[in-house]
PDB file of C-alpha atoms and ligand atoms in Angstrom:
ATOM      1  CA  UNK A   1      -3.199 -22.729 -29.031  1.00 83.00           C
ATOM      2  CA  UNK A   2      -1.710 -21.783 -25.659  1.00 95.00           C
ATOM      3  CA  UNK A   3      -2.913 -21.620 -22.092  1.00 97.00           C
ATOM      4  CA  UNK A   4      -5.418 -19.075 -20.902  1.00 97.00           C
ATOM      5  CA  UNK A   5      -4.063 -17.772 -17.596  1.00 98.00           C
ATOM      6  CA  UNK A   6      -6.688 -16.165 -15.369  1.00 98.00           C
ATOM      7  CA  UNK A   7      -5.290 -13.525 -13.038  1.00 98.00           C
ATOM      8  CA  UNK A   8      -6.985 -11.159 -10.586  1.00 98.00           C
ATOM      9  CA  UNK A   9      -7.658 -10.425  -6.960  1.00 97.00           C
ATOM     10  CA  UNK A  10      -8.785 -12.961  -4.398  1.00 95.00           C
ATOM     11  CA  UNK A  11     -12.521 -13.476  -4.853  1.00 94.00           C
ATOM     12  CA  UNK A  12     -12.602 -12.368  -8.498  1.00 96.00           C
ATOM     13  CA  UNK A  13     -13.872 -15.819  -9.556  1.00 96.00           C
ATOM     14  CA  UNK A  14     -10.772 -17.255 -11.291  1.00 97.00           C
ATOM     15  CA  UNK A  15     -11.263 -20.841 -10.090  1.00 97.00           C
ATOM     16  CA  UNK A  16     -15.032 -20.982 -10.588  1.00 97.00           C
ATOM     17  CA  UNK A  17     -14.918 -19.357 -14.013  1.00 98.00           C
ATOM     18  CA  UNK A  18     -11.827 -21.293 -15.109  1.00 98.00           C
ATOM     19  CA  UNK A  19     -13.334 -24.648 -14.234  1.00 98.00           C
ATOM     20  CA  UNK A  20     -16.588 -23.850 -16.073  1.00 98.00           C
ATOM     21  CA  UNK A  21     -14.803 -22.601 -19.192  1.00 97.00           C
ATOM     22  CA  UNK A  22     -12.498 -25.629 -19.256  1.00 97.00           C
ATOM     23  CA  UNK A  23     -15.518 -27.979 -18.953  1.00 97.00           C
ATOM     24  CA  UNK A  24     -17.343 -26.237 -21.757  1.00 96.00           C
ATOM     25  CA  UNK A  25     -14.351 -26.271 -24.082  1.00 95.00           C
ATOM     26  CA  UNK A  26     -13.157 -29.751 -23.083  1.00 96.00           C
ATOM     27  CA  UNK A  27      -9.756 -28.364 -22.174  1.00 97.00           C
ATOM     28  CA  UNK A  28      -7.660 -29.208 -19.096  1.00 98.00           C
ATOM     29  CA  UNK A  29      -8.143 -27.081 -16.000  1.00 98.00           C
ATOM     30  CA  UNK A  30      -5.270 -26.127 -13.702  1.00 98.00           C
ATOM     31  CA  UNK A  31      -5.474 -24.285 -10.392  1.00 98.00           C
ATOM     32  CA  UNK A  32      -2.125 -23.093  -9.067  1.00 98.00           C
ATOM     33  CA  UNK A  33      -3.304 -22.886  -5.429  1.00 98.00           C
ATOM     34  CA  UNK A  34      -4.627 -26.452  -5.574  1.00 98.00           C
ATOM     35  CA  UNK A  35      -1.424 -27.714  -7.183  1.00 98.00           C
ATOM     36  CA  UNK A  36       0.682 -26.002  -4.503  1.00 98.00           C
ATOM     37  CA  UNK A  37      -1.412 -27.680  -1.808  1.00 98.00           C
ATOM     38  CA  UNK A  38      -1.132 -31.075  -3.479  1.00 98.00           C
ATOM     39  CA  UNK A  39       2.619 -30.811  -4.029  1.00 97.00           C
ATOM     40  CA  UNK A  40       3.251 -29.675  -0.452  1.00 96.00           C
ATOM     41  CA  UNK A  41       0.619 -31.964   1.052  1.00 97.00           C
ATOM     42  CA  UNK A  42      -0.434 -28.959   3.136  1.00 98.00           C
ATOM     43  CA  UNK A  43      -3.048 -26.201   3.010  1.00 97.00           C
ATOM     44  CA  UNK A  44      -2.110 -22.657   1.998  1.00 97.00           C
ATOM     45  CA  UNK A  45      -2.470 -21.328   5.585  1.00 96.00           C
ATOM     46  CA  UNK A  46      -0.166 -24.149   6.743  1.00 97.00           C
ATOM     47  CA  UNK A  47       2.432 -23.308   4.091  1.00 98.00           C
ATOM     48  CA  UNK A  48       2.320 -19.597   5.049  1.00 97.00           C
ATOM     49  CA  UNK A  49       2.654 -20.525   8.737  1.00 97.00           C
ATOM     50  CA  UNK A  50       5.567 -22.898   8.190  1.00 97.00           C
ATOM     51  CA  UNK A  51       7.497 -21.225   5.357  1.00 97.00           C
ATOM     52  CA  UNK A  52       6.255 -17.646   5.357  1.00 97.00           C
ATOM     53  CA  UNK A  53       4.983 -15.839   2.294  1.00 97.00           C
ATOM     54  CA  UNK A  54       8.385 -16.209   0.593  1.00 98.00           C
ATOM     55  CA  UNK A  55       8.200 -20.019   0.832  1.00 98.00           C
ATOM     56  CA  UNK A  56       4.721 -19.926  -0.638  1.00 98.00           C
ATOM     57  CA  UNK A  57       5.856 -17.633  -3.504  1.00 98.00           C
ATOM     58  CA  UNK A  58       8.719 -19.976  -4.346  1.00 98.00           C
ATOM     59  CA  UNK A  59       6.312 -22.918  -4.558  1.00 98.00           C
ATOM     60  CA  UNK A  60       3.993 -20.767  -6.660  1.00 98.00           C
ATOM     61  CA  UNK A  61       6.788 -20.058  -9.143  1.00 98.00           C
ATOM     62  CA  UNK A  62       7.588 -23.776  -9.502  1.00 98.00           C
ATOM     63  CA  UNK A  63       3.928 -24.554 -10.129  1.00 98.00           C
ATOM     64  CA  UNK A  64       3.590 -21.862 -12.803  1.00 98.00           C
ATOM     65  CA  UNK A  65       6.578 -23.340 -14.622  1.00 98.00           C
ATOM     66  CA  UNK A  66       5.131 -26.825 -14.292  1.00 98.00           C
ATOM     67  CA  UNK A  67       1.705 -25.785 -15.628  1.00 98.00           C
ATOM     68  CA  UNK A  68       3.333 -23.902 -18.512  1.00 98.00           C
ATOM     69  CA  UNK A  69       4.855 -27.179 -19.696  1.00 98.00           C
ATOM     70  CA  UNK A  70       1.546 -29.078 -19.646  1.00 98.00           C
ATOM     71  CA  UNK A  71      -1.038 -29.395 -22.446  1.00 97.00           C
ATOM     72  CA  UNK A  72      -2.784 -26.084 -23.154  1.00 97.00           C
ATOM     73  CA  UNK A  73      -5.713 -25.447 -20.839  1.00 97.00           C
ATOM     74  CA  UNK A  74      -7.335 -22.893 -18.591  1.00 98.00           C
ATOM     75  CA  UNK A  75      -5.244 -21.989 -15.541  1.00 98.00           C
ATOM     76  CA  UNK A  76      -6.641 -20.207 -12.481  1.00 98.00           C
ATOM     77  CA  UNK A  77      -3.848 -18.521 -10.532  1.00 98.00           C
ATOM     78  CA  UNK A  78      -3.468 -17.199  -6.998  1.00 98.00           C
ATOM     79  CA  UNK A  79      -4.032 -13.445  -6.673  1.00 98.00           C
ATOM     80  CA  UNK A  80      -0.368 -12.761  -5.986  1.00 98.00           C
ATOM     81  CA  UNK A  81       0.970 -14.470  -9.092  1.00 98.00           C
ATOM     82  CA  UNK A  82       1.784 -11.117 -10.709  1.00 98.00           C
ATOM     83  CA  UNK A  83       4.113 -10.100  -7.869  1.00 98.00           C
ATOM     84  CA  UNK A  84       6.971 -12.046  -9.442  1.00 98.00           C
ATOM     85  CA  UNK A  85       8.005 -10.841 -12.916  1.00 97.00           C
ATOM     86  CA  UNK A  86       9.293 -14.368 -13.655  1.00 98.00           C
ATOM     87  CA  UNK A  87       5.704 -15.640 -13.451  1.00 98.00           C
ATOM     88  CA  UNK A  88       4.474 -12.989 -15.862  1.00 98.00           C
ATOM     89  CA  UNK A  89       7.206 -13.970 -18.304  1.00 98.00           C
ATOM     90  CA  UNK A  90       6.355 -17.673 -17.999  1.00 98.00           C
ATOM     91  CA  UNK A  91       2.637 -17.039 -18.440  1.00 98.00           C
ATOM     92  CA  UNK A  92       3.101 -14.712 -21.382  1.00 97.00           C
ATOM     93  CA  UNK A  93       5.459 -17.185 -23.040  1.00 97.00           C
ATOM     94  CA  UNK A  94       2.929 -19.996 -22.829  1.00 97.00           C
ATOM     95  CA  UNK A  95      -0.405 -18.339 -23.586  1.00 97.00           C
ATOM     96  CA  UNK A  96      -2.731 -15.430 -23.006  1.00 97.00           C
ATOM     97  CA  UNK A  97      -3.160 -13.615 -19.693  1.00 98.00           C
ATOM     98  CA  UNK A  98      -6.738 -12.624 -18.904  1.00 98.00           C
ATOM     99  CA  UNK A  99      -7.502 -10.334 -15.966  1.00 98.00           C
ATOM    100  CA  UNK A 100     -10.821 -10.791 -14.144  1.00 98.00           C
ATOM    101  CA  UNK A 101     -11.381  -7.245 -12.954  1.00 97.00           C
ATOM    102  CA  UNK A 102     -13.670  -6.535 -10.022  1.00 95.00           C
ATOM    103  CA  UNK A 103     -14.062  -3.755  -7.470  1.00 93.00           C
ATOM    104  CA  UNK A 104     -13.110  -4.193  -3.836  1.00 94.00           C
ATOM    105  CA  UNK A 105     -16.667  -3.920  -2.480  1.00 93.00           C
ATOM    106  CA  UNK A 106     -17.729  -6.808  -4.688  1.00 92.00           C
ATOM    107  CA  UNK A 107     -14.703  -8.873  -3.670  1.00 94.00           C
ATOM    108  CA  UNK A 108     -15.431  -8.150  -0.022  1.00 92.00           C
ATOM    109  CA  UNK A 109     -19.059  -9.294  -0.359  1.00 91.00           C
ATOM    110  CA  UNK A 110     -18.105 -12.332  -2.359  1.00 90.00           C
ATOM    111  CA  UNK A 111     -15.390 -13.562  -0.059  1.00 90.00           C
ATOM    112  CA  UNK A 112     -17.589 -13.482   3.060  1.00 83.00           C
ATOM    113  CA  UNK A 113     -16.019 -15.019   6.137  1.00 76.00           C
ATOM    114  CA  UNK A 114     -12.801 -16.726   5.161  1.00 73.00           C
ATOM    115  CA  UNK A 115      -9.933 -18.141   7.133  1.00 80.00           C
ATOM    116  CA  UNK A 116      -8.169 -19.824   4.220  1.00 89.00           C
ATOM    117  CA  UNK A 117      -6.538 -16.635   2.892  1.00 93.00           C
ATOM    118  CA  UNK A 118      -3.664 -15.713   5.208  1.00 93.00           C
ATOM    119  CA  UNK A 119      -3.172 -12.271   3.669  1.00 94.00           C
ATOM    120  CA  UNK A 120      -6.673 -11.227   4.759  1.00 92.00           C
ATOM    121  CA  UNK A 121      -6.330 -12.387   8.345  1.00 88.00           C
ATOM    122  CA  UNK A 122      -5.663  -8.886   9.685  1.00 84.00           C
ATOM    123  CA  UNK A 123      -9.028  -7.447   8.532  1.00 88.00           C
ATOM    124  CA  UNK A 124     -10.622  -8.434   5.284  1.00 91.00           C
ATOM    125  CA  UNK A 125     -12.001  -5.231   3.759  1.00 92.00           C
ATOM    126  CA  UNK A 126      -9.039  -3.050   4.765  1.00 93.00           C
ATOM    127  CA  UNK A 127      -6.536  -5.641   3.530  1.00 94.00           C
ATOM    128  CA  UNK A 128      -8.430  -6.044   0.244  1.00 95.00           C
ATOM    129  CA  UNK A 129      -8.343  -2.271  -0.273  1.00 96.00           C
ATOM    130  CA  UNK A 130      -4.619  -2.103   0.494  1.00 96.00           C
ATOM    131  CA  UNK A 131      -3.723  -5.101  -1.682  1.00 97.00           C
ATOM    132  CA  UNK A 132      -5.880  -3.901  -4.584  1.00 97.00           C
ATOM    133  CA  UNK A 133      -4.256  -0.477  -4.549  1.00 97.00           C
ATOM    134  CA  UNK A 134      -0.767  -2.016  -4.434  1.00 97.00           C
ATOM    135  CA  UNK A 135      -1.491  -4.399  -7.311  1.00 97.00           C
ATOM    136  CA  UNK A 136      -3.969  -2.763  -9.679  1.00 96.00           C
ATOM    137  CA  UNK A 137      -1.328  -1.307 -11.943  1.00 97.00           C
ATOM    138  CA  UNK A 138       0.543  -4.589 -12.165  1.00 97.00           C
ATOM    139  CA  UNK A 139      -2.624  -6.594 -12.913  1.00 98.00           C
ATOM    140  CA  UNK A 140      -3.496  -4.242 -15.746  1.00 97.00           C
ATOM    141  CA  UNK A 141      -0.053  -4.069 -17.263  1.00 97.00           C
ATOM    142  CA  UNK A 142       0.367  -7.870 -17.107  1.00 97.00           C
ATOM    143  CA  UNK A 143      -2.910  -8.626 -18.868  1.00 98.00           C
ATOM    144  CA  UNK A 144      -3.357  -9.230 -22.586  1.00 96.00           C
ATOM    145  CA  UNK A 145      -7.109  -8.945 -22.073  1.00 96.00           C
ATOM    146  CA  UNK A 146      -9.325  -7.553 -19.334  1.00 97.00           C
ATOM    147  CA  UNK A 147     -12.725  -9.089 -18.589  1.00 97.00           C
ATOM    148  CA  UNK A 148     -15.252  -7.327 -16.373  1.00 96.00           C
ATOM    149  CA  UNK A 149     -15.843  -9.809 -13.559  1.00 96.00           C
ATOM    150  CA  UNK A 150     -18.633  -7.854 -11.873  1.00 93.00           C
ATOM    151  CA  UNK A 151     -21.379  -9.333 -14.079  1.00 89.00           C
ATOM    152  CA  UNK A 152     -23.133 -12.694 -13.731  1.00 92.00           C
ATOM    153  CA  UNK A 153     -21.028 -15.854 -13.797  1.00 93.00           C
ATOM    154  CA  UNK A 154     -22.623 -16.722 -17.171  1.00 95.00           C
ATOM    155  CA  UNK A 155     -21.482 -13.404 -18.650  1.00 95.00           C
ATOM    156  CA  UNK A 156     -17.966 -13.750 -17.285  1.00 96.00           C
ATOM    157  CA  UNK A 157     -17.715 -17.350 -18.534  1.00 96.00           C
ATOM    158  CA  UNK A 158     -18.896 -16.228 -22.002  1.00 96.00           C
ATOM    159  CA  UNK A 159     -16.327 -13.419 -22.103  1.00 94.00           C
ATOM    160  CA  UNK A 160     -13.480 -15.728 -21.060  1.00 94.00           C
ATOM    161  CA  UNK A 161     -14.621 -18.317 -23.601  1.00 93.00           C
ATOM    162  CA  UNK A 162     -14.473 -15.656 -26.297  1.00 89.00           C
ATOM    163  CA  UNK A 163     -10.956 -14.783 -25.129  1.00 83.00           C
ATOM    164  CA  UNK A 164     -10.020 -18.471 -25.437  1.00 82.00           C
ATOM    165  CA  UNK A 165     -11.141 -18.660 -29.020  1.00 78.00           C
ATOM    166  CA  UNK A 166      -8.762 -15.805 -29.791  1.00 70.00           C
ATOM    167  CA  UNK A 167      -5.845 -17.410 -27.970  1.00 66.00           C
TER     168      UNK A 167
HETATM  169  C1  LIG B 201      -3.118 -14.777  -2.570  1.00 81.46           C
HETATM  170  C2  LIG B 201      -4.262 -15.286  -3.131  1.00 81.46           C
HETATM  171  C3  LIG B 201      -4.749 -16.654  -2.866  1.00 81.46           C
HETATM  172  C4  LIG B 201      -3.578 -17.568  -2.483  1.00 81.46           C
HETATM  173  C5  LIG B 201      -2.803 -16.965  -1.347  1.00 81.46           C
HETATM  174  C6  LIG B 201      -2.236 -15.584  -1.678  1.00 81.46           C
HETATM  175  C7  LIG B 201      -2.716 -13.380  -2.893  1.00 81.46           C
HETATM  176  O1  LIG B 201      -5.393 -17.180  -4.019  1.00 81.46           O
HETATM  177  O2  LIG B 201      -2.742 -17.792  -3.584  1.00 81.46           O
HETATM  178  O3  LIG B 201      -3.657 -16.914  -0.220  1.00 81.46           O
HETATM  179  O4  LIG B 201      -1.555 -13.018  -2.666  1.00 81.46           O
HETATM  180  O5  LIG B 201      -3.580 -12.627  -3.444  1.00 81.46           O
HETATM  181  P1  LIG B 201      -6.856 -16.673  -4.551  1.00 81.46           P
HETATM  182  O6  LIG B 201      -6.624 -15.459  -5.394  1.00 81.46           O
HETATM  183  O7  LIG B 201      -7.337 -17.833  -5.357  1.00 81.46           O
HETATM  184  O8  LIG B 201      -7.671 -16.416  -3.344  1.00 81.46           O
END
């Protein structure tokens, strides 16, 4: 049994779904954004402000490696995790990668007002559209499995749970 790595755009439900699935299966839950904040003793906007996106991505890579070495669980990742091929290799080598796929309009509604995501600061809907079009191919090619994240939370949790039983 390996990790189940949840990937997908900001607002696709990785943390909420991951936590619920881990609770139901009695497996550990990891959240890369939370672990980055704990390790740096700073919020994500603070890390972006002080170290730029590249500093944040370096911390993200360390955390992925750290989680990969821990007992198998459900890991929610930050939306940009797939930007670094090293992360994809680490995730693939330690478990199954599951994409929570959702359309931009749903993400935009779900995110609502948010000032804790630096990459959306310049205009949420437009940035979501731009980021989704830059990343869609990479999300899909990185994933072992794709779960439709536009349904109810219960449906998404059930689909991810089924993916876990196969992992
Ligand atoms: C990012 C997504 C965020 C967080 C950071 C960058 C991205 O995580 O890691 O703000 O590049 O898509 P969520 O996907 O949990 O919002």
